[in-house]
Amino acid sequence: RKEVEQDPGPFNVPEGATVAFNCTYSNSASQSFFWYRQDCRKEPKLLMSVYSSGNEDGRFTAQLNRASQYISLLIRDSKLSDSATYLCVVNANDYKLSFGAGTTVTVRA
Amino acid sequence: DTAVSQTPKYLVTQMGNDKSIKCEQNLGHDTMYWYKQDSKKFLKIMFSYNNKELIINETVPNRFSPKSPDKAHLNLHINSLELGDSAVYFCASSQDSSLAYEQYFGPGTRLTVT
């Protein structure tokens, strides 16, 4: 079983729509959770950390469900500029992060 | 003011050759990493250095040898390149080895082995 699994998508949504997707992780001892964003042929960049109580950053909301070992990302009022691949990232042990293969979101006009 | 820089950006070479990729960060971070992103888009950690000391050495062929002359630089040398080495290699840095800190990635080096 992969350490971090994501639905690859693509999720094709119109501007203004809400899109949400999850990722699951295998290590129940994981303590750090993040969403990174990667644009085509670019480097990953941190979108947001995910906290136990859930957190919001503008149009982006992240949730953590430890019991079911998944985290989610919800994007409200989608913009064309939100088109990217979203990487779910979880710490595999004390020293390294595990990256999911990403969920591709395409926002159309 | 590039935070994490890598050279070269593109590298096309033949099987059997030896090549190096250089990485530098000007963020004052203590920890640096090398990742490989293959065609399936998985980012996999290869190595990590904290203050010039190796702290992560994943199951990577020993043809790959990292070198950290100081904490701002982490280079990657690859001997006897193989077709399967074709990938994008990302360097990254973080404040320290605590995984709570954001990792900043370089622009990547796209390696093609023919």
Coordinates of N, CA and C in Angstrom, one line a residue:
Chain A
R1 N 0.8 -1.2 0.0 CA 0.0 0.0 0.0 C 0.9 1.2 0.0
K2 N 0.5 2.2 -0.9 CA 1.3 3.4 -0.9 C 1.1 4.2 0.4
E3 N 2.1 5.0 0.8 CA 2.1 5.8 2.0 C 1.0 6.9 1.9
V4 N 0.9 7.5 0.7 CA -0.1 8.5 0.5 C -0.8 8.2 -0.8
E5 N -2.1 8.2 -0.8 CA -2.9 7.9 -2.0 C -3.8 9.0 -2.3
Q6 N -3.9 9.4 -3.6 CA -4.8 10.5 -4.0 C -5.5 10.1 -5.3
D7 N -6.7 10.6 -5.4 CA -7.4 10.4 -6.7 C -6.8 11.4 -7.7
P8 N -6.2 10.8 -8.8 CA -5.5 11.7 -9.7 C -6.3 12.7 -10.4
G9 N -7.7 12.4 -10.5 CA -8.5 13.3 -11.2 C -8.4 13.0 -12.7
P10 N -8.6 13.9 -13.6 CA -8.7 15.4 -13.3 C -10.1 15.8 -12.9
F11 N -10.2 16.8 -12.1 CA -11.4 17.4 -11.7 C -11.5 18.7 -12.6
N12 N -12.5 18.6 -13.5 CA -12.8 19.7 -14.4 C -14.0 20.5 -13.9
V13 N -13.8 21.7 -13.5 CA -14.9 22.5 -12.9 C -15.0 23.9 -13.5
P14 N -16.2 24.5 -13.6 CA -16.3 25.8 -14.1 C -15.9 26.8 -13.1
E15 N -15.5 28.0 -13.6 CA -15.1 29.1 -12.6 C -16.3 29.3 -11.7
G16 N -15.9 29.6 -10.4 CA -17.0 29.8 -9.4 C -17.5 28.6 -8.7
A17 N -17.2 27.4 -9.2 CA -17.6 26.2 -8.6 C -16.8 25.9 -7.4
T18 N -17.3 24.9 -6.6 CA -16.6 24.4 -5.5 C -16.1 23.0 -5.8
V19 N -14.9 22.7 -5.5 CA -14.3 21.4 -5.8 C -13.6 20.9 -4.5
A20 N -13.8 19.6 -4.2 CA -13.2 19.0 -3.0 C -12.6 17.7 -3.4
F21 N -11.5 17.3 -2.7 CA -10.9 16.0 -2.9 C -10.2 15.6 -1.7
N22 N -9.9 14.3 -1.6 CA -9.3 13.7 -0.4 C -8.0 13.1 -0.7
C23 N -7.2 12.8 0.4 CA -6.1 11.8 0.2 C -6.1 11.0 1.5
T24 N -5.7 9.8 1.3 CA -5.5 8.9 2.5 C -4.1 8.6 2.7
Y25 N -3.8 8.3 4.0 CA -2.4 8.0 4.4 C -2.4 6.7 5.2
S26 N -1.2 6.0 5.1 CA -1.2 4.7 5.8 C -0.6 4.7 7.2
N27 N 0.2 5.7 7.5 CA 0.9 5.7 8.8 C 0.1 6.4 9.8
S28 N -0.5 5.6 10.7 CA -1.4 6.2 11.8 C -0.6 7.1 12.7
A29 N 0.7 7.0 12.7 CA 1.5 7.8 13.6 C 1.9 9.2 13.0
S30 N 1.5 9.5 11.8 CA 1.8 10.7 11.2 C 1.3 11.9 12.0
Q31 N 2.2 13.0 12.0 CA 1.8 14.1 12.8 C 1.8 15.4 11.9
S32 N 2.4 15.4 10.8 CA 2.5 16.6 10.0 C 1.7 16.4 8.6
F33 N 0.9 17.4 8.3 CA 0.1 17.2 7.1 C 0.1 18.5 6.3
F34 N 0.2 18.4 5.0 CA 0.3 19.6 4.2 C -0.4 19.4 2.8
W35 N -0.8 20.5 2.2 CA -1.2 20.5 0.8 C -0.1 21.4 0.1
Y36 N 0.5 20.8 -0.9 CA 1.4 21.6 -1.8 C 0.7 21.7 -3.1
R37 N 1.0 22.8 -3.9 CA 0.5 23.0 -5.2 C 1.6 22.9 -6.2
Q38 N 1.4 22.2 -7.3 CA 2.4 22.2 -8.3 C 1.8 22.5 -9.7
D39 N 2.3 23.6 -10.3 CA 1.9 24.0 -11.6 C 2.7 23.2 -12.6
C40 N 2.1 23.1 -13.8 CA 2.7 22.3 -14.9 C 4.2 22.7 -15.1
R41 N 5.1 21.7 -15.0 CA 6.5 21.9 -15.2 C 7.2 22.9 -14.3
K42 N 6.6 23.0 -13.1 CA 7.1 23.9 -12.1 C 7.4 23.1 -10.8
E43 N 8.0 23.8 -9.8 CA 8.3 23.1 -8.6 C 7.1 23.2 -7.6
P44 N 7.0 22.2 -6.7 CA 5.9 22.3 -5.7 C 6.1 23.5 -4.8
K45 N 4.9 24.1 -4.4 CA 5.0 25.1 -3.4 C 3.9 24.9 -2.3
L46 N 4.2 25.2 -1.1 CA 3.3 25.0 0.0 C 2.0 25.8 -0.2
L47 N 0.9 25.1 -0.2 CA -0.4 25.8 -0.2 C -0.8 26.1 1.2
M48 N -0.9 25.0 2.0 CA -1.3 25.2 3.4 C -0.9 24.0 4.3
S49 N -0.7 24.2 5.5 CA -0.5 23.1 6.5 C -1.9 22.7 6.9
V50 N -2.1 21.5 7.4 CA -3.4 21.0 7.8 C -3.3 20.7 9.3
Y51 N -4.2 21.4 10.0 CA -4.2 21.2 11.5 C -5.3 20.3 11.9
S52 N -5.2 19.8 13.1 CA -6.2 18.8 13.6 C -7.6 19.3 13.6
S53 N -7.7 20.6 13.9 CA -9.1 21.2 14.0 C -9.6 21.7 12.7
G54 N -8.8 21.5 11.6 CA -9.2 22.0 10.3 C -8.8 23.4 10.2
N55 N -8.5 23.9 9.1 CA -8.2 25.3 8.9 C -8.5 25.8 7.5
E56 N -8.6 27.1 7.5 CA -9.1 27.8 6.3 C -8.1 28.9 5.9
D57 N -7.9 29.0 4.6 CA -7.0 30.1 4.2 C -7.7 30.7 2.9
G58 N -8.4 31.8 3.1 CA -9.2 32.4 2.0 C -10.2 31.4 1.5
R59 N -10.1 31.0 0.2 CA -11.1 30.1 -0.4 C -10.7 28.7 -0.2
F60 N -9.7 28.4 0.5 CA -9.2 27.0 0.7 C -9.5 26.5 2.1
T61 N -10.0 25.3 2.2 CA -10.3 24.8 3.5 C -9.7 23.4 3.6
A62 N -8.9 23.1 4.6 CA -8.3 21.8 4.8 C -8.9 21.1 6.0
Q63 N -9.1 19.8 5.9 CA -9.6 19.1 7.1 C -8.8 17.8 7.3
L64 N -8.7 17.4 8.5 CA -8.0 16.2 8.9 C -8.9 15.3 9.6
N65 N -8.9 14.0 9.2 CA -9.7 13.0 9.9 C -8.7 11.9 10.3
R66 N -8.3 11.9 11.6 CA -7.3 11.0 12.0 C -7.9 9.6 12.1
A67 N -9.1 9.5 12.5 CA -9.7 8.1 12.7 C -9.8 7.4 11.4
S68 N -10.1 8.1 10.3 CA -10.1 7.4 9.0 C -8.9 7.6 8.2
Q69 N -7.9 8.4 8.7 CA -6.6 8.6 8.1 C -6.8 9.2 6.7
Y70 N -7.5 10.3 6.7 CA -7.5 11.1 5.4 C -7.5 12.6 5.7
I71 N -7.0 13.3 4.7 CA -7.1 14.8 4.7 C -7.9 15.2 3.5
S72 N -8.5 16.4 3.6 CA -9.2 16.9 2.4 C -8.9 18.3 2.1
L73 N -9.2 18.7 0.9 CA -9.0 20.1 0.5 C -10.2 20.5 -0.3
L74 N -10.8 21.6 0.1 CA -11.9 22.2 -0.6 C -11.6 23.6 -1.1
I75 N -11.9 23.8 -2.3 CA -11.6 25.1 -3.0 C -13.0 25.7 -3.3
R76 N -13.3 26.9 -2.7 CA -14.5 27.5 -3.1 C -14.3 28.6 -4.1
D77 N -15.4 28.9 -4.9 CA -15.3 30.0 -5.8 C -14.1 29.9 -6.7
S78 N -13.9 28.8 -7.4 CA -12.7 28.4 -8.2 C -12.4 29.5 -9.2
K79 N -11.1 29.8 -9.3 CA -10.6 30.7 -10.2 C -9.8 30.0 -11.3
L80 N -9.6 30.6 -12.4 CA -8.8 29.9 -13.5 C -7.4 29.6 -13.0
S81 N -6.9 30.5 -12.1 CA -5.5 30.4 -11.6 C -5.4 29.2 -10.6
D82 N -6.5 28.6 -10.2 CA -6.4 27.5 -9.3 C -6.1 26.2 -10.0
S83 N -6.1 26.2 -11.3 CA -5.7 25.1 -12.2 C -4.3 24.7 -11.8
A84 N -4.2 23.4 -11.3 CA -2.8 23.0 -10.9 C -3.0 21.5 -10.4
T85 N -1.9 20.9 -10.0 CA -1.9 19.6 -9.4 C -1.7 19.9 -7.9
Y86 N -2.5 19.3 -7.0 CA -2.5 19.5 -5.6 C -1.9 18.2 -5.0
L87 N -0.8 18.4 -4.3 CA -0.1 17.3 -3.7 C -0.4 17.2 -2.2
C88 N -0.8 16.0 -1.8 CA -1.0 15.7 -0.4 C 0.3 15.2 0.2
V89 N 0.7 15.8 1.3 CA 2.0 15.5 1.9 C 1.9 15.1 3.4
V90 N 2.5 14.0 3.8 CA 2.3 13.5 5.1 C 3.7 13.1 5.6
N91 N 4.0 13.3 6.9 CA 5.3 12.8 7.3 C 5.3 11.3 7.5
A92 N 6.2 10.6 6.9 CA 6.3 9.1 6.9 C 7.0 8.7 8.2
N93 N 7.9 9.4 8.7 CA 8.6 9.1 9.9 C 9.1 10.4 10.4
D94 N 10.1 10.4 11.3 CA 10.6 11.6 11.9 C 11.4 12.5 11.0
Y95 N 11.8 11.9 9.9 CA 12.8 12.6 9.1 C 12.3 12.9 7.7
K96 N 11.3 12.2 7.2 CA 11.0 12.5 5.8 C 9.5 12.6 5.6
L97 N 9.2 13.4 4.5 CA 7.8 13.5 4.1 C 7.5 12.6 2.9
S98 N 6.2 12.1 2.9 CA 5.8 11.3 1.7 C 4.8 12.2 0.9
F99 N 5.0 12.2 -0.4 CA 4.2 13.0 -1.2 C 3.2 12.0 -2.0
G100 N 2.0 12.4 -2.1 CA 1.1 11.8 -3.0 C 1.4 12.1 -4.5
A101 N 0.8 11.4 -5.4 CA 1.1 11.7 -6.8 C 0.3 12.9 -7.3
G102 N -0.6 13.4 -6.5 CA -1.3 14.6 -6.9 C -2.7 14.4 -7.5
T103 N -3.5 15.4 -7.3 CA -4.8 15.5 -7.9 C -4.9 16.7 -8.8
T104 N -5.2 16.5 -10.0 CA -5.2 17.6 -11.0 C -6.5 18.3 -11.1
V105 N -6.5 19.6 -10.9 CA -7.7 20.4 -11.0 C -7.6 21.3 -12.2
T106 N -8.6 21.3 -13.0 CA -8.7 22.2 -14.2 C -9.9 23.1 -14.0
V107 N -9.8 24.4 -14.0 CA -10.9 25.3 -13.9 C -11.1 25.9 -15.2
R108 N -12.3 25.8 -15.8 CA -12.6 26.3 -17.1 C -13.4 27.6 -17.0
A109 N -13.2 28.4 -18.0 CA -14.0 29.7 -18.1 C -15.4 29.5 -18.4
Chain B
D1 N 15.8 37.5 -6.6 CA 16.3 36.9 -5.4 C 15.8 35.5 -5.3
T2 N 16.5 34.6 -6.1 CA 16.0 33.2 -6.1 C 16.4 32.6 -4.7
A3 N 15.4 31.9 -4.1 CA 15.6 31.3 -2.8 C 16.4 30.0 -2.9
V4 N 15.9 29.1 -3.8 CA 16.6 27.8 -4.0 C 16.9 27.7 -5.6
S5 N 18.1 27.7 -5.9 CA 18.4 27.6 -7.3 C 19.2 26.3 -7.7
Q6 N 18.9 25.8 -8.9 CA 19.6 24.6 -9.4 C 20.1 24.9 -10.7
T7 N 21.3 24.2 -11.0 CA 21.8 24.2 -12.4 C 22.3 22.8 -12.7
P8 N 22.2 22.4 -14.0 CA 21.4 23.1 -15.0 C 19.9 22.9 -14.9
K9 N 19.1 23.6 -15.7 CA 17.7 23.4 -15.7 C 17.3 22.2 -16.5
Y10 N 18.1 22.0 -17.6 CA 17.9 20.9 -18.5 C 19.2 20.2 -18.7
L11 N 19.1 18.8 -18.7 CA 20.3 18.0 -18.9 C 20.0 16.9 -19.8
V12 N 20.6 16.8 -21.0 CA 20.4 15.7 -21.9 C 21.7 15.0 -22.1
T13 N 21.8 13.7 -21.8 CA 23.1 13.0 -21.9 C 22.9 11.6 -22.3
Q14 N 23.9 10.9 -22.6 CA 23.9 9.5 -23.0 C 24.1 8.6 -21.9
M15 N 23.6 7.4 -22.0 CA 23.8 6.3 -21.1 C 25.3 6.2 -20.8
G16 N 25.6 5.9 -19.6 CA 27.0 5.7 -19.2 C 27.8 6.9 -18.8
N17 N 27.3 8.1 -19.1 CA 28.0 9.3 -18.7 C 27.8 9.6 -17.3
D18 N 28.7 10.5 -16.8 CA 28.6 11.0 -15.4 C 28.2 12.4 -15.5
K19 N 27.3 12.8 -14.6 CA 26.9 14.2 -14.6 C 26.6 14.7 -13.2
S20 N 26.7 16.0 -13.0 CA 26.4 16.6 -11.7 C 25.3 17.7 -11.8
I21 N 24.5 17.8 -10.7 CA 23.5 18.9 -10.6 C 23.9 19.7 -9.4
K22 N 23.8 21.0 -9.5 CA 24.2 21.8 -8.3 C 23.0 22.5 -7.7
C23 N 23.0 22.7 -6.4 CA 21.9 23.4 -5.8 C 22.4 24.3 -4.7
E24 N 21.8 25.5 -4.7 CA 22.2 26.5 -3.7 C 21.0 27.1 -3.1
Q25 N 21.0 27.4 -1.8 CA 19.9 28.1 -1.2 C 20.4 29.3 -0.4
N26 N 19.7 30.5 -0.5 CA 20.1 31.7 0.1 C 19.2 32.1 1.3
L27 N 18.5 31.1 1.8 CA 17.5 31.3 2.8 C 18.1 31.1 4.3
G28 N 19.3 30.7 4.3 CA 19.9 30.5 5.7 C 19.4 29.2 6.3
H29 N 18.8 28.3 5.5 CA 18.2 27.1 6.1 C 19.3 26.1 6.5
D30 N 19.0 25.2 7.4 CA 20.0 24.2 7.9 C 19.9 22.9 7.1
T31 N 18.7 22.6 6.5 CA 18.4 21.3 5.9 C 18.2 21.4 4.5
M32 N 18.8 20.5 3.7 CA 18.6 20.5 2.2 C 18.2 19.1 1.8
Y33 N 17.6 19.0 0.7 CA 17.0 17.7 0.2 C 17.2 17.5 -1.3
W34 N 17.3 16.3 -1.7 CA 17.1 15.9 -3.1 C 16.0 15.0 -3.3
Y35 N 15.1 15.4 -4.2 CA 13.9 14.6 -4.6 C 14.0 14.2 -6.0
K36 N 13.4 13.0 -6.4 CA 13.2 12.6 -7.8 C 11.7 12.6 -8.1
Q37 N 11.3 13.2 -9.2 CA 9.9 13.1 -9.6 C 9.9 12.4 -11.0
D38 N 9.3 11.2 -11.0 CA 9.4 10.4 -12.2 C 8.2 10.7 -13.1
S39 N 8.0 9.9 -14.1 CA 6.9 10.2 -15.1 C 5.5 10.0 -14.5
K40 N 5.4 9.3 -13.4 CA 4.2 9.1 -12.7 C 3.9 10.2 -11.7
K41 N 4.8 11.1 -11.6 CA 4.6 12.3 -10.8 C 4.9 12.2 -9.3
F42 N 5.3 10.9 -8.9 CA 5.6 10.8 -7.5 C 6.9 11.5 -7.2
L43 N 6.9 12.3 -6.1 CA 8.1 12.9 -5.6 C 8.6 12.0 -4.5
K44 N 9.9 11.5 -4.7 CA 10.4 10.6 -3.8 C 11.7 11.2 -3.2
I45 N 11.8 11.2 -1.9 CA 13.0 11.7 -1.2 C 14.2 10.8 -1.6
M46 N 15.3 11.4 -1.9 CA 16.6 10.6 -2.1 C 17.5 10.8 -0.9
F47 N 17.8 12.0 -0.7 CA 18.8 12.4 0.4 C 18.4 13.6 1.1
S48 N 18.9 13.7 2.4 CA 18.7 14.9 3.1 C 19.9 15.2 4.0
Y49 N 20.3 16.4 4.0 CA 21.5 16.9 4.8 C 21.0 17.9 5.8
N50 N 21.5 17.8 7.0 CA 21.2 18.8 8.0 C 22.6 19.4 8.5
N51 N 22.8 20.6 8.2 CA 24.1 21.2 8.5 C 25.3 20.4 8.0
K52 N 25.2 20.0 6.8 CA 26.3 19.3 6.0 C 26.3 17.8 6.4
E53 N 25.5 17.4 7.3 CA 25.5 15.9 7.7 C 24.4 15.2 7.1
L54 N 24.6 14.0 6.5 CA 23.6 13.2 5.9 C 22.7 12.7 6.9
I55 N 21.4 12.9 6.8 CA 20.4 12.4 7.7 C 19.4 11.4 7.1
I56 N 19.2 11.5 5.8 CA 18.4 10.6 5.1 C 19.1 10.1 3.9
N57 N 19.1 8.8 3.7 CA 19.7 8.2 2.6 C 18.8 7.0 2.2
E58 N 17.9 7.3 1.3 CA 16.9 6.4 0.9 C 17.5 5.3 0.0
T59 N 16.7 4.3 -0.4 CA 17.2 3.2 -1.2 C 17.5 3.8 -2.6
V60 N 18.7 4.3 -2.7 CA 19.1 4.9 -4.0 C 20.3 4.2 -4.5
P61 N 20.5 3.9 -5.8 CA 21.7 3.2 -6.2 C 22.9 4.0 -5.8
N62 N 24.0 3.4 -5.5 CA 25.2 4.1 -5.1 C 25.9 4.8 -6.2
R63 N 25.3 4.8 -7.4 CA 25.7 5.6 -8.5 C 25.4 7.1 -8.2
F64 N 24.5 7.3 -7.3 CA 24.1 8.7 -6.9 C 24.9 9.1 -5.6
S65 N 25.6 10.2 -5.7 CA 26.4 10.6 -4.5 C 26.2 12.1 -4.3
P66 N 25.6 12.4 -3.1 CA 25.4 13.8 -2.8 C 26.6 14.3 -2.1
K67 N 26.8 15.6 -2.2 CA 27.9 16.3 -1.5 C 27.5 17.6 -1.0
S68 N 27.7 17.9 0.2 CA 27.3 19.2 0.8 C 28.6 19.9 1.3
P69 N 29.2 20.8 0.5 CA 30.4 21.5 0.9 C 30.1 22.5 2.1
D70 N 28.9 23.0 2.1 CA 28.5 23.9 3.3 C 27.0 23.8 3.3
K71 N 26.4 24.4 4.3 CA 24.9 24.2 4.5 C 24.1 24.9 3.5
A72 N 24.7 25.8 2.7 CA 23.9 26.5 1.6 C 24.0 25.7 0.3
H73 N 24.8 24.7 0.2 CA 24.9 24.0 -1.1 C 24.8 22.5 -0.9
L74 N 24.0 21.9 -1.9 CA 23.9 20.4 -1.9 C 23.9 20.0 -3.3
N75 N 25.0 19.3 -3.7 CA 25.2 18.9 -5.1 C 24.9 17.4 -5.2
L76 N 24.5 17.0 -6.4 CA 24.2 15.6 -6.7 C 25.0 15.1 -7.9
H77 N 25.8 14.1 -7.7 CA 26.6 13.5 -8.8 C 26.1 12.2 -9.1
I78 N 25.9 11.9 -10.4 CA 25.4 10.6 -10.9 C 26.4 10.0 -11.8
N79 N 26.8 8.8 -11.5 CA 27.8 8.1 -12.3 C 27.0 7.1 -13.2
S80 N 27.6 6.8 -14.3 CA 27.1 5.7 -15.2 C 25.6 5.8 -15.4
L81 N 25.2 6.9 -15.9 CA 23.7 7.2 -16.1 C 23.0 6.1 -16.9
E82 N 21.8 5.8 -16.4 CA 20.9 4.8 -17.0 C 19.6 5.4 -17.5
L83 N 19.0 4.8 -18.5 CA 17.7 5.3 -19.0 C 16.7 5.6 -17.9
G84 N 16.7 4.7 -16.9 CA 15.7 4.9 -15.8 C 16.0 6.1 -14.9
D85 N 17.1 6.7 -15.1 CA 17.4 7.9 -14.3 C 16.7 9.1 -14.8
S86 N 16.2 9.0 -16.0 CA 15.4 10.2 -16.6 C 14.3 10.6 -15.7
A87 N 14.3 11.8 -15.3 CA 13.3 12.3 -14.3 C 13.5 13.8 -14.1
V88 N 12.7 14.4 -13.3 CA 13.0 15.7 -12.8 C 13.5 15.6 -11.4
Y89 N 14.7 16.2 -11.2 CA 15.3 16.2 -9.8 C 15.1 17.6 -9.2
F90 N 14.5 17.6 -8.0 CA 14.3 18.8 -7.3 C 15.1 18.9 -6.0
C91 N 15.7 20.0 -5.8 CA 16.4 20.3 -4.6 C 15.4 21.1 -3.7
A92 N 15.5 20.9 -2.4 CA 14.7 21.7 -1.5 C 15.4 22.0 -0.3
S93 N 14.9 23.0 0.5 CA 15.5 23.3 1.8 C 14.4 23.6 2.8
S94 N 14.7 23.5 4.0 CA 13.8 23.9 5.1 C 14.6 24.4 6.3
Q95 N 13.9 25.1 7.1 CA 14.6 25.8 8.2 C 15.5 24.9 9.0
D96 N 14.9 23.7 9.4 CA 15.7 22.7 10.0 C 15.1 21.3 9.6
S97 N 15.5 20.3 10.3 CA 15.0 19.0 9.9 C 13.7 18.6 10.5
S98 N 13.1 19.5 11.3 CA 11.8 19.3 11.8 C 10.8 19.3 10.6
L99 N 9.9 18.3 10.5 CA 9.0 18.2 9.4 C 7.8 19.2 9.5
A100 N 7.8 19.9 10.6 CA 6.7 20.9 10.7 C 7.0 22.1 9.8
Y101 N 8.2 22.3 9.3 CA 8.6 23.5 8.6 C 8.4 23.2 7.1
E102 N 8.0 24.3 6.4 CA 7.8 24.3 5.0 C 9.1 24.0 4.3
Q103 N 9.0 23.2 3.2 CA 10.1 22.9 2.3 C 10.0 23.8 1.1
Y104 N 11.1 24.5 0.8 CA 11.1 25.3 -0.4 C 11.9 24.6 -1.5
F105 N 11.3 24.5 -2.7 CA 11.8 23.7 -3.8 C 12.5 24.6 -4.8
G106 N 13.6 24.1 -5.4 CA 14.2 24.7 -6.5 C 13.3 24.5 -7.8
P107 N 13.7 25.1 -8.9 CA 12.9 24.9 -10.1 C 13.0 23.6 -10.8
G108 N 13.9 22.7 -10.3 CA 14.0 21.4 -10.9 C 15.0 21.3 -12.0
T109 N 15.6 20.1 -12.2 CA 16.5 19.8 -13.3 C 15.9 18.7 -14.0
R110 N 15.6 18.9 -15.3 CA 14.9 17.9 -16.1 C 16.1 17.1 -16.8
L111 N 16.3 15.8 -16.3 CA 17.3 15.0 -16.8 C 16.8 14.0 -17.8
T112 N 17.3 14.0 -19.0 CA 16.9 13.0 -20.0 C 18.2 12.2 -20.4
V113 N 18.1 10.9 -20.2 CA 19.2 10.0 -20.6 C 18.8 9.2 -21.9
T114 N 19.6 9.3 -22.9 CA 19.3 8.7 -24.2 C 20.2 7.5 -24.4

